XYZ file of C-alpha atoms in Angstrom:
555
model
C -32.622 25.751 54.629
C -30.693 24.268 57.543
C -26.984 23.474 57.601
C -27.443 19.757 56.856
C -29.667 20.568 53.864
C -27.061 22.962 52.511
C -24.386 20.285 52.835
C -26.594 17.785 51.023
C -27.225 20.306 48.229
C -23.491 20.775 47.865
C -22.977 17.029 47.553
C -25.611 16.792 44.797
C -23.933 19.565 42.892
C -20.552 17.935 43.362
C -21.834 14.584 42.099
C -23.449 16.290 39.136
C -20.179 17.983 38.259
C -18.297 14.679 38.356
C -20.949 12.954 36.251
C -20.619 15.657 33.620
C -16.852 15.421 33.826
C -16.786 11.635 33.476
C -19.080 11.742 30.452
C -16.903 14.421 28.830
C -13.729 12.424 29.527
C -15.239 9.265 28.048
C -16.396 11.136 24.938
C -13.021 12.778 24.410
C -11.215 9.497 25.047
C -13.348 7.596 22.528
C -13.009 10.266 19.843
C -9.243 10.520 20.316
C -8.832 6.729 20.378
C -10.491 6.474 16.963
C -9.185 9.756 15.588
C -5.454 9.259 16.259
C -2.834 6.543 16.564
C -1.641 3.999 14.026
C -4.860 4.215 11.997
C -7.176 7.215 12.146
C -10.619 8.514 11.287
C -9.562 12.105 10.475
C -12.976 13.707 11.038
C -13.074 12.468 14.636
C -9.754 14.141 15.476
C -11.387 17.547 15.031
C -14.058 16.624 17.584
C -11.876 14.891 20.171
C -11.174 17.922 22.365
C -14.686 19.400 22.161
C -16.379 17.592 25.121
C -13.655 18.392 27.652
C -13.207 21.989 26.472
C -16.964 22.561 26.584
C -17.428 21.490 30.197
C -14.146 22.848 31.578
C -15.469 26.354 32.446
C -18.371 24.750 34.322
C -16.143 22.723 36.636
C -13.701 23.491 39.398
C -10.156 23.911 38.175
C -9.011 20.692 39.833
C -11.959 18.758 38.446
C -11.449 20.164 34.948
C -7.773 19.228 35.052
C -8.515 15.662 36.121
C -11.213 15.295 33.449
C -8.935 16.616 30.707
C -6.039 14.408 31.763
C -8.202 11.298 32.058
C -9.915 11.830 28.704
C -6.685 12.350 26.791
C -4.911 9.496 28.558
C -7.812 7.201 27.691
C -7.553 8.149 24.031
C -3.789 7.589 23.947
C -4.174 3.987 25.048
C -4.400 3.262 21.308
C -0.566 3.415 21.318
C 0.067 1.267 24.383
C 0.211 -2.105 22.623
C 2.415 -0.648 19.890
C 4.955 0.637 22.417
C 4.998 -2.452 24.623
C 4.644 -5.251 22.052
C 5.723 -3.988 18.627
C 8.636 -1.857 19.831
C 9.165 -4.045 22.923
C 9.829 -1.005 25.103
C 9.682 -1.218 28.929
C 6.487 -0.228 30.721
C 8.138 3.033 31.739
C 7.732 4.132 28.107
C 4.046 4.647 28.852
C 5.172 7.616 30.918
C 5.522 9.479 27.629
C 1.794 9.050 27.021
C 1.115 10.293 30.550
C 3.196 13.387 29.812
C 1.164 14.048 26.650
C -2.068 13.797 28.659
C -0.632 16.306 31.141
C 0.153 18.692 28.268
C -3.462 18.512 27.137
C -4.724 19.078 30.684
C -2.494 22.150 30.975
C -3.939 23.498 27.724
C -7.507 22.978 28.944
C -6.797 24.684 32.287
C -5.209 27.620 30.442
C -8.345 27.942 28.309
C -10.617 27.669 31.348
C -8.739 30.323 33.292
C -9.059 32.815 30.430
C -12.755 32.117 29.899
C -13.765 32.519 33.540
C -11.815 35.767 33.695
C -13.939 36.950 30.782
C -11.400 36.737 27.988
C -13.221 34.192 25.777
C -11.956 35.587 22.465
C -8.366 35.461 23.664
C -8.979 31.987 25.102
C -10.275 30.689 21.767
C -6.940 31.464 20.103
C -4.462 31.348 22.976
C -5.308 27.768 24.000
C -4.775 26.265 20.512
C -1.647 28.421 20.267
C -0.327 26.970 23.523
C -1.077 23.455 22.257
C 0.808 24.155 19.005
C 3.849 25.640 20.723
C 4.003 22.721 23.170
C 3.789 20.352 20.196
C 6.756 22.198 18.705
C 8.748 21.996 21.940
C 8.072 18.259 22.269
C 9.243 17.705 18.695
C 12.355 19.777 19.350
C 13.497 18.023 22.515
C 12.001 14.531 22.320
C 14.173 11.683 20.956
C 11.086 10.691 18.965
C 10.715 14.076 17.286
C 7.233 14.953 16.095
C 6.037 11.337 16.176
C 3.164 12.093 18.574
C 1.811 15.172 16.773
C -1.876 15.099 15.885
C -1.004 16.746 12.572
C -0.424 13.360 10.904
C -4.079 12.458 11.329
C -4.803 14.909 8.488
C -1.963 13.825 6.187
C -4.421 12.351 3.715
C -6.967 15.164 3.913
C -6.462 17.501 0.972
C -6.607 20.477 0.774
C -6.374 20.988 4.552
C -2.955 19.317 4.803
C -1.418 21.884 2.434
C -1.312 24.415 5.270
C 1.897 22.779 6.544
C 3.728 24.234 3.533
C 3.122 27.588 5.244
C 3.277 26.761 8.917
C 4.902 23.361 9.318
C 2.936 20.745 11.291
C 2.285 23.313 14.018
C -0.377 24.950 11.838
C -2.381 21.736 11.767
C -1.860 21.281 15.512
C -3.349 24.740 16.052
C -6.271 24.157 13.702
C -7.200 20.819 15.257
C -7.891 22.433 18.655
C -9.398 25.654 17.321
C -12.971 24.331 16.823
C -13.104 22.986 20.380
C -11.896 26.295 21.818
C -14.323 28.323 19.682
C -17.320 26.164 20.616
C -16.434 26.191 24.320
C -15.900 29.977 24.358
C -19.593 30.415 23.485
C -19.265 33.578 21.387
C -21.016 33.907 18.028
C -18.360 36.212 16.624
C -15.798 33.450 17.081
C -17.854 31.090 14.939
C -17.627 33.600 12.109
C -13.867 33.845 12.576
C -13.607 30.042 12.553
C -15.482 29.917 9.244
C -13.067 32.457 7.762
C -10.036 30.489 8.966
C -11.455 27.244 7.551
C -12.309 28.859 4.221
C -8.893 30.483 3.927
C -7.136 27.207 4.722
C -9.121 25.287 2.111
C -8.750 27.952 -0.579
C -4.991 28.004 -0.079
C -4.907 24.233 -0.301
C -6.947 24.144 -3.495
C -4.691 26.758 -5.092
C -1.528 24.860 -4.158
C -2.887 21.519 -5.319
C -3.570 23.099 -8.697
C 0.164 23.543 -9.271
C 1.878 20.635 -11.055
C 5.624 20.172 -11.435
C 6.851 20.445 -15.024
C 9.953 18.241 -14.641
C 10.285 15.047 -16.648
C 8.969 12.033 -14.725
C 11.351 9.353 -13.484
C 10.222 5.753 -13.020
C 10.999 4.356 -9.571
C 10.702 0.797 -8.284
C 10.316 0.241 -4.531
C 11.070 -3.344 -3.486
C 10.648 -5.427 -0.336
C 11.691 -9.051 0.198
C 12.238 -9.249 3.921
C 12.405 -12.597 5.708
C 13.227 -14.116 9.078
C 16.756 -15.181 8.125
C 19.812 -13.880 9.961
C 20.893 -11.026 7.684
C 24.667 -11.117 8.334
C 27.070 -11.087 5.417
C 28.699 -13.368 4.273
C 28.601 -16.035 6.991
C 24.838 -16.224 7.620
C 21.635 -15.249 5.795
C 22.967 -12.135 4.052
C 23.745 -13.817 0.702
C 20.302 -15.481 0.668
C 18.611 -12.113 1.194
C 20.588 -10.586 -1.669
C 19.507 -13.471 -3.885
C 15.874 -12.726 -3.029
C 16.285 -9.184 -4.247
C 18.249 -10.032 -7.392
C 15.281 -11.155 -9.559
C 13.109 -8.324 -8.252
C 15.783 -5.809 -9.253
C 16.146 -7.339 -12.720
C 12.365 -7.335 -13.261
C 12.111 -3.700 -12.152
C 14.860 -2.668 -14.582
C 13.115 -4.533 -17.407
C 9.927 -2.642 -16.517
C 11.787 0.612 -17.161
C 12.692 1.669 -13.630
C 15.520 4.202 -13.512
C 15.778 4.133 -9.682
C 15.408 0.975 -7.596
C 14.902 1.552 -3.858
C 15.573 -1.193 -1.290
C 14.758 -1.150 2.464
C 16.690 -0.071 5.520
C 19.057 -2.536 7.245
C 18.466 -5.282 4.671
C 21.889 -6.867 5.376
C 24.335 -6.589 8.307
C 27.939 -6.388 7.156
C 31.239 -5.767 8.921
C 33.401 -2.928 7.692
C 36.043 -5.392 6.495
C 33.467 -7.222 4.335
C 31.687 -4.121 3.024
C 33.823 -3.815 -0.157
C 32.832 -7.345 -1.266
C 29.124 -6.709 -0.719
C 29.410 -3.296 -2.373
C 30.914 -4.899 -5.500
C 27.914 -7.196 -5.824
C 25.468 -4.337 -5.416
C 27.479 -2.222 -7.837
C 27.312 -5.020 -10.403
C 23.525 -5.069 -10.080
C 23.396 -1.311 -10.645
C 25.746 -1.383 -13.642
C 24.373 -4.463 -15.384
C 20.788 -3.214 -15.105
C 21.638 0.461 -15.819
C 19.867 1.682 -12.679
C 20.482 3.843 -9.652
C 20.344 1.278 -6.846
C 19.591 2.508 -3.300
C 20.305 -0.029 -0.545
C 20.099 0.173 3.253
C 22.817 -1.660 5.188
C 23.891 -2.054 8.798
C 27.649 -1.490 8.795
C 29.330 -2.990 11.882
C 32.750 -2.028 13.178
C 34.363 1.379 13.419
C 31.355 2.842 15.252
C 28.485 0.871 13.634
C 26.185 2.774 11.297
C 22.712 2.509 9.816
C 23.694 3.439 6.263
C 22.077 4.072 2.893
C 24.118 3.906 -0.322
C 23.308 4.851 -3.915
C 25.192 2.671 -6.396
C 25.400 4.445 -9.756
C 25.281 2.739 -13.162
C 28.557 4.392 -14.223
C 30.345 2.691 -11.283
C 31.345 6.019 -9.745
C 31.847 6.235 -5.980
C 28.583 5.361 -4.199
C 26.738 8.172 -2.459
C 26.631 7.415 1.288
C 24.384 8.611 4.106
C 24.248 7.570 7.776
C 20.960 7.757 9.658
C 20.807 10.796 11.955
C 17.932 9.904 14.303
C 18.149 6.435 15.832
C 15.453 4.595 17.809
C 16.415 4.847 21.508
C 17.158 1.428 22.956
C 16.859 -0.385 19.619
C 19.600 1.126 17.468
C 22.945 1.350 19.305
C 24.672 2.951 16.323
C 26.637 6.117 15.715
C 24.348 8.835 14.315
C 25.232 10.508 11.046
C 26.289 14.133 10.865
C 25.954 15.102 7.204
C 23.405 15.205 4.390
C 23.882 13.233 1.190
C 22.819 14.395 -2.270
C 23.384 13.097 -5.770
C 22.335 15.295 -8.651
C 19.211 16.836 -7.043
C 18.263 13.733 -5.048
C 18.676 13.354 -1.310
C 18.843 10.435 1.125
C 17.072 9.978 4.459
C 16.410 6.821 6.495
C 13.130 5.889 8.214
C 12.958 7.723 11.581
C 14.736 10.739 10.107
C 11.340 11.688 8.691
C 9.969 12.078 12.228
C 12.022 15.288 12.500
C 10.816 18.265 10.403
C 14.092 20.269 10.593
C 16.114 17.526 8.876
C 13.835 17.316 5.838
C 13.762 21.130 5.747
C 17.558 21.171 5.345
C 17.126 19.265 2.103
C 14.455 21.731 1.050
C 16.852 24.618 1.602
C 19.399 22.823 -0.607
C 16.868 22.671 -3.431
C 16.601 18.871 -3.345
C 14.065 17.672 -5.912
C 13.546 14.077 -4.722
C 13.985 12.243 -1.423
C 14.822 8.519 -1.465
C 14.079 6.865 1.876
C 14.971 3.274 2.821
C 12.859 2.355 5.856
C 11.759 -0.568 7.988
C 8.363 -0.522 9.655
C 6.958 -2.570 12.529
C 3.987 -3.901 10.533
C 1.268 -2.064 12.495
C 2.838 1.401 12.148
C 3.280 1.316 8.369
C 0.366 3.650 7.706
C 1.406 6.227 10.315
C 5.050 6.351 9.268
C 4.182 6.662 5.607
C 1.903 9.613 6.455
C 4.647 11.296 8.422
C 6.713 11.132 5.239
C 3.844 12.725 3.331
C 3.834 15.757 5.637
C 7.612 16.208 5.284
C 7.115 16.284 1.522
C 4.307 18.858 1.686
C 6.238 21.057 4.126
C 9.123 21.434 1.692
C 7.507 20.714 -1.672
C 9.593 17.561 -2.311
C 8.432 14.256 -3.874
C 9.340 11.232 -1.748
C 9.910 7.550 -2.499
C 9.760 5.541 0.724
C 10.487 1.846 1.157
C 8.784 0.844 4.398
C 9.457 -2.881 4.358
C 7.074 -4.762 6.679
C 4.778 -1.763 6.353
C 3.998 0.509 3.377
C 5.787 1.225 0.097
C 4.823 4.716 -1.128
C 5.480 7.218 -3.900
C 4.159 10.719 -3.125
C 4.431 13.967 -5.071
C 5.463 17.438 -3.880
C 1.900 18.119 -2.671
C 1.702 14.912 -0.667
C -0.602 13.137 -3.098
C -0.093 9.383 -3.113
C 0.961 8.427 -6.649
C 1.351 4.728 -5.826
C 1.171 2.665 -2.648
C 1.124 -0.953 -1.542
C 1.498 -3.024 1.592
C 4.819 -4.827 2.153
C 4.203 -8.089 4.063
C 6.758 -9.274 6.592
C 7.121 -12.679 4.941
C 6.520 -12.116 1.221
C 8.001 -9.995 -1.590
C 6.344 -6.756 -2.728
C 7.013 -4.473 -5.681
C 5.769 -0.942 -6.295
C 6.545 0.844 -9.565
C 5.446 4.363 -10.443
C 6.593 7.753 -11.702
C 7.491 10.907 -9.791
C 8.458 14.305 -11.149
C 11.620 15.489 -9.362
C 11.732 19.183 -8.642
C 11.113 21.271 -5.564
C 8.028 23.440 -5.098
C 9.548 26.010 -2.747
C 7.471 26.741 0.334
C 7.172 29.360 3.051
C 8.014 26.729 5.649
C 11.278 25.878 3.903
C 12.225 29.559 3.769
C 10.999 30.728 7.189
C 11.057 27.564 9.253
C 9.085 27.417 12.505
C 7.836 30.996 12.433
C 4.264 29.859 13.164
C 5.323 28.071 16.334
C 7.002 31.266 17.535
C 3.871 33.267 16.670
C 1.811 30.810 18.683
C 4.245 31.329 21.541
C 3.543 35.071 21.459
C -0.225 34.528 21.415
C 0.000 32.126 24.351
C 2.224 34.606 26.191
C -0.413 37.302 25.710
C -2.888 34.996 27.421
C -0.485 34.457 30.300
C -0.074 38.228 30.685
C -3.857 38.668 30.873
C -4.072 36.011 33.563
C -1.347 37.699 35.597
C -3.138 41.054 35.683
C -5.069 41.989 38.811
C -7.845 44.518 39.052
C -8.255 45.051 35.333
C -11.691 45.110 33.721
C -13.135 41.632 33.557
C -10.562 40.180 35.926
C -11.350 38.661 39.282
C -10.596 40.655 42.429
C -11.701 39.468 45.827
C -14.395 37.239 44.425
C -16.049 39.823 42.182
C -16.409 40.131 38.439
C -16.862 43.683 37.247
C -20.125 44.499 35.540
C -21.929 41.352 36.747
C -24.229 41.634 39.807
C -23.483 39.203 42.558
C -26.989 37.791 42.218
C -25.867 36.428 38.840
C -22.753 34.817 40.271
C -22.769 31.331 41.808
C -21.399 30.764 45.260
C -18.197 28.842 45.792
C -19.673 25.336 45.801
C -21.842 26.090 42.782
C -19.091 27.833 40.838
C -16.856 24.958 41.618
C -13.743 26.737 42.843
C -11.538 25.902 45.766
C -12.540 27.280 49.138
C -10.659 30.348 50.244
C -9.136 30.991 46.780
C -10.108 34.579 46.076
C -8.523 34.467 42.652
C -9.628 31.021 41.499
C -12.399 31.390 38.892
C -15.751 29.718 39.039
C -18.090 28.690 36.308
C -18.983 32.231 35.274
C -15.910 33.973 36.522
C -16.167 34.308 40.276
C -14.027 32.845 43.007
C -15.905 30.752 45.504
C -15.379 30.956 49.248
C -16.700 29.513 52.470
C -17.084 31.231 55.764
C -14.112 30.652 58.018
C -14.213 30.986 61.769
C -12.118 33.843 63.066
C -11.849 35.530 59.638
C -14.831 37.822 59.526
C -18.151 36.834 58.027
C -16.700 35.291 54.858
C -18.902 37.477 52.615
C -17.603 38.612 49.218
C -19.501 41.708 48.075
C -19.888 42.661 44.412
C -22.650 45.071 45.372
C -22.391 46.625 48.809
C -25.154 45.624 51.177
C -25.641 42.048 49.905
C -24.822 38.862 51.731
C -24.329 35.182 50.817
C -26.436 33.374 53.363
C -29.633 32.203 51.652
C -28.950 29.693 48.870
C -32.652 29.614 48.039
C -32.439 33.212 46.750
C -31.152 33.782 43.181
C -27.393 33.419 43.291
C -27.537 32.550 46.963
C -27.730 36.225 48.186
C -30.270 38.671 49.578
C -30.186 42.385 50.473
C -29.367 43.307 54.061
C -32.198 45.458 55.308
C -31.422 48.721 57.158
C -31.615 48.361 60.887
C -30.564 44.754 60.991
C -27.566 43.508 62.938
C -25.387 43.631 59.869
C -26.532 47.037 58.651
C -23.645 48.737 60.426
C -21.269 47.068 57.994
C -22.941 48.585 54.927
C -21.275 51.380 53.014
C -22.359 53.737 50.358
C -22.755 52.519 46.805
């Protein structure tokens, strides 16, 4: 084959690689688009990473990285309209989605590097571990907490979701990438291990779901009557909003509700006017013999997003200020303390995006979380499911008032006891019973131990990649134990030219001949040469007596 023919063959192989990569990216993007976001098809989330993981070892590192990034970025476009239109964030906010796609690409490249260096078993566990630990780091340092975690896609899938009571959301993050890594590693023994992991996860979930709290049930009413009026008190629409809630509160009390939960930021009130509004709310609590939970925006002296429990005995209201505020939308002073009454606790909306905050209530033995919230219509389902996971993690029932979204009552195992949609322009009432009482969990006691374990597993993979000359590692373009005839040349393997340590499709670094640098031959078996692509593997023996025979050495 002449030089031009060899070049043409390389182009065909390159085009074929990109075709495979594009198809994998499109498949991953479509599966992720449908399997994540504001509404999900949970089964598809498990499959989303499979196409890209499967083809990654067959592609050059650069190609695999581009394919992984493109596929994940395509899938995350399901959040673009939400960020730009619902939250009205600047276009630069899409950079966060780009960063998430880069995290996925890094995970895929980590997996690929381990596989081509012949560590497929390690790769099958280290790559999902890296994904889980990066998910943990994002949740720790991002102002949006764990909002972007894939774990929420499984919030309604019992018994699988019960694993978070052991591991936190990081366990689900790990599990969601494990099937893709196992399939792409192409080892039968790993399939058996995957079956064992799946069976163990489900058996644990079934056992935990079989446990029912023995506490006496308490009837809770969750109300929403949001409107477009200016909510300021008392010189604008604040009084009208209170009047909308008054009959709903009375009806809920007559229906036997002991706790009545109202939304977040239902009325804006200045500090100087807060006592007058508080007296009216206190009167509603006392006259109806209920615990009344109301969310207010308190302006002046720092401004706060505040929740208050008004007690029927007219004792001092229990007060809580929201800890985690929406960047750019809530210019308030964050709270710095928890708030409990009896064994109930208060959180507000976005606070539930942050696992450590809910865990603090679990450590206090809180038996019920009351959560005023305010959704953005489209995100009601997602935010209500985030609340479900916080409840499962710590074994705490949760009542959540997501006005303009979802009103939910969920038990300590995350089962939805009652739920309804809260329209933006019409009243909604949800009444049901929860059994207060904490079901203590490993996650509450040990915290993010699983994320740290994943960090150690990922670190072990990094150590393997850093080793040179060990069995199964690449050294000068050779893979121990595999004849060079079985190894593709650089263009076929798909690795960068001249990179003696960059792996190819089956674990060999590709290379091209370079003028002035010797003959460019990488020998895995002495006396063989890469100069006839038509031979198997692109090599043939060098016969004794030929011009190159003087360069042969003993076996």
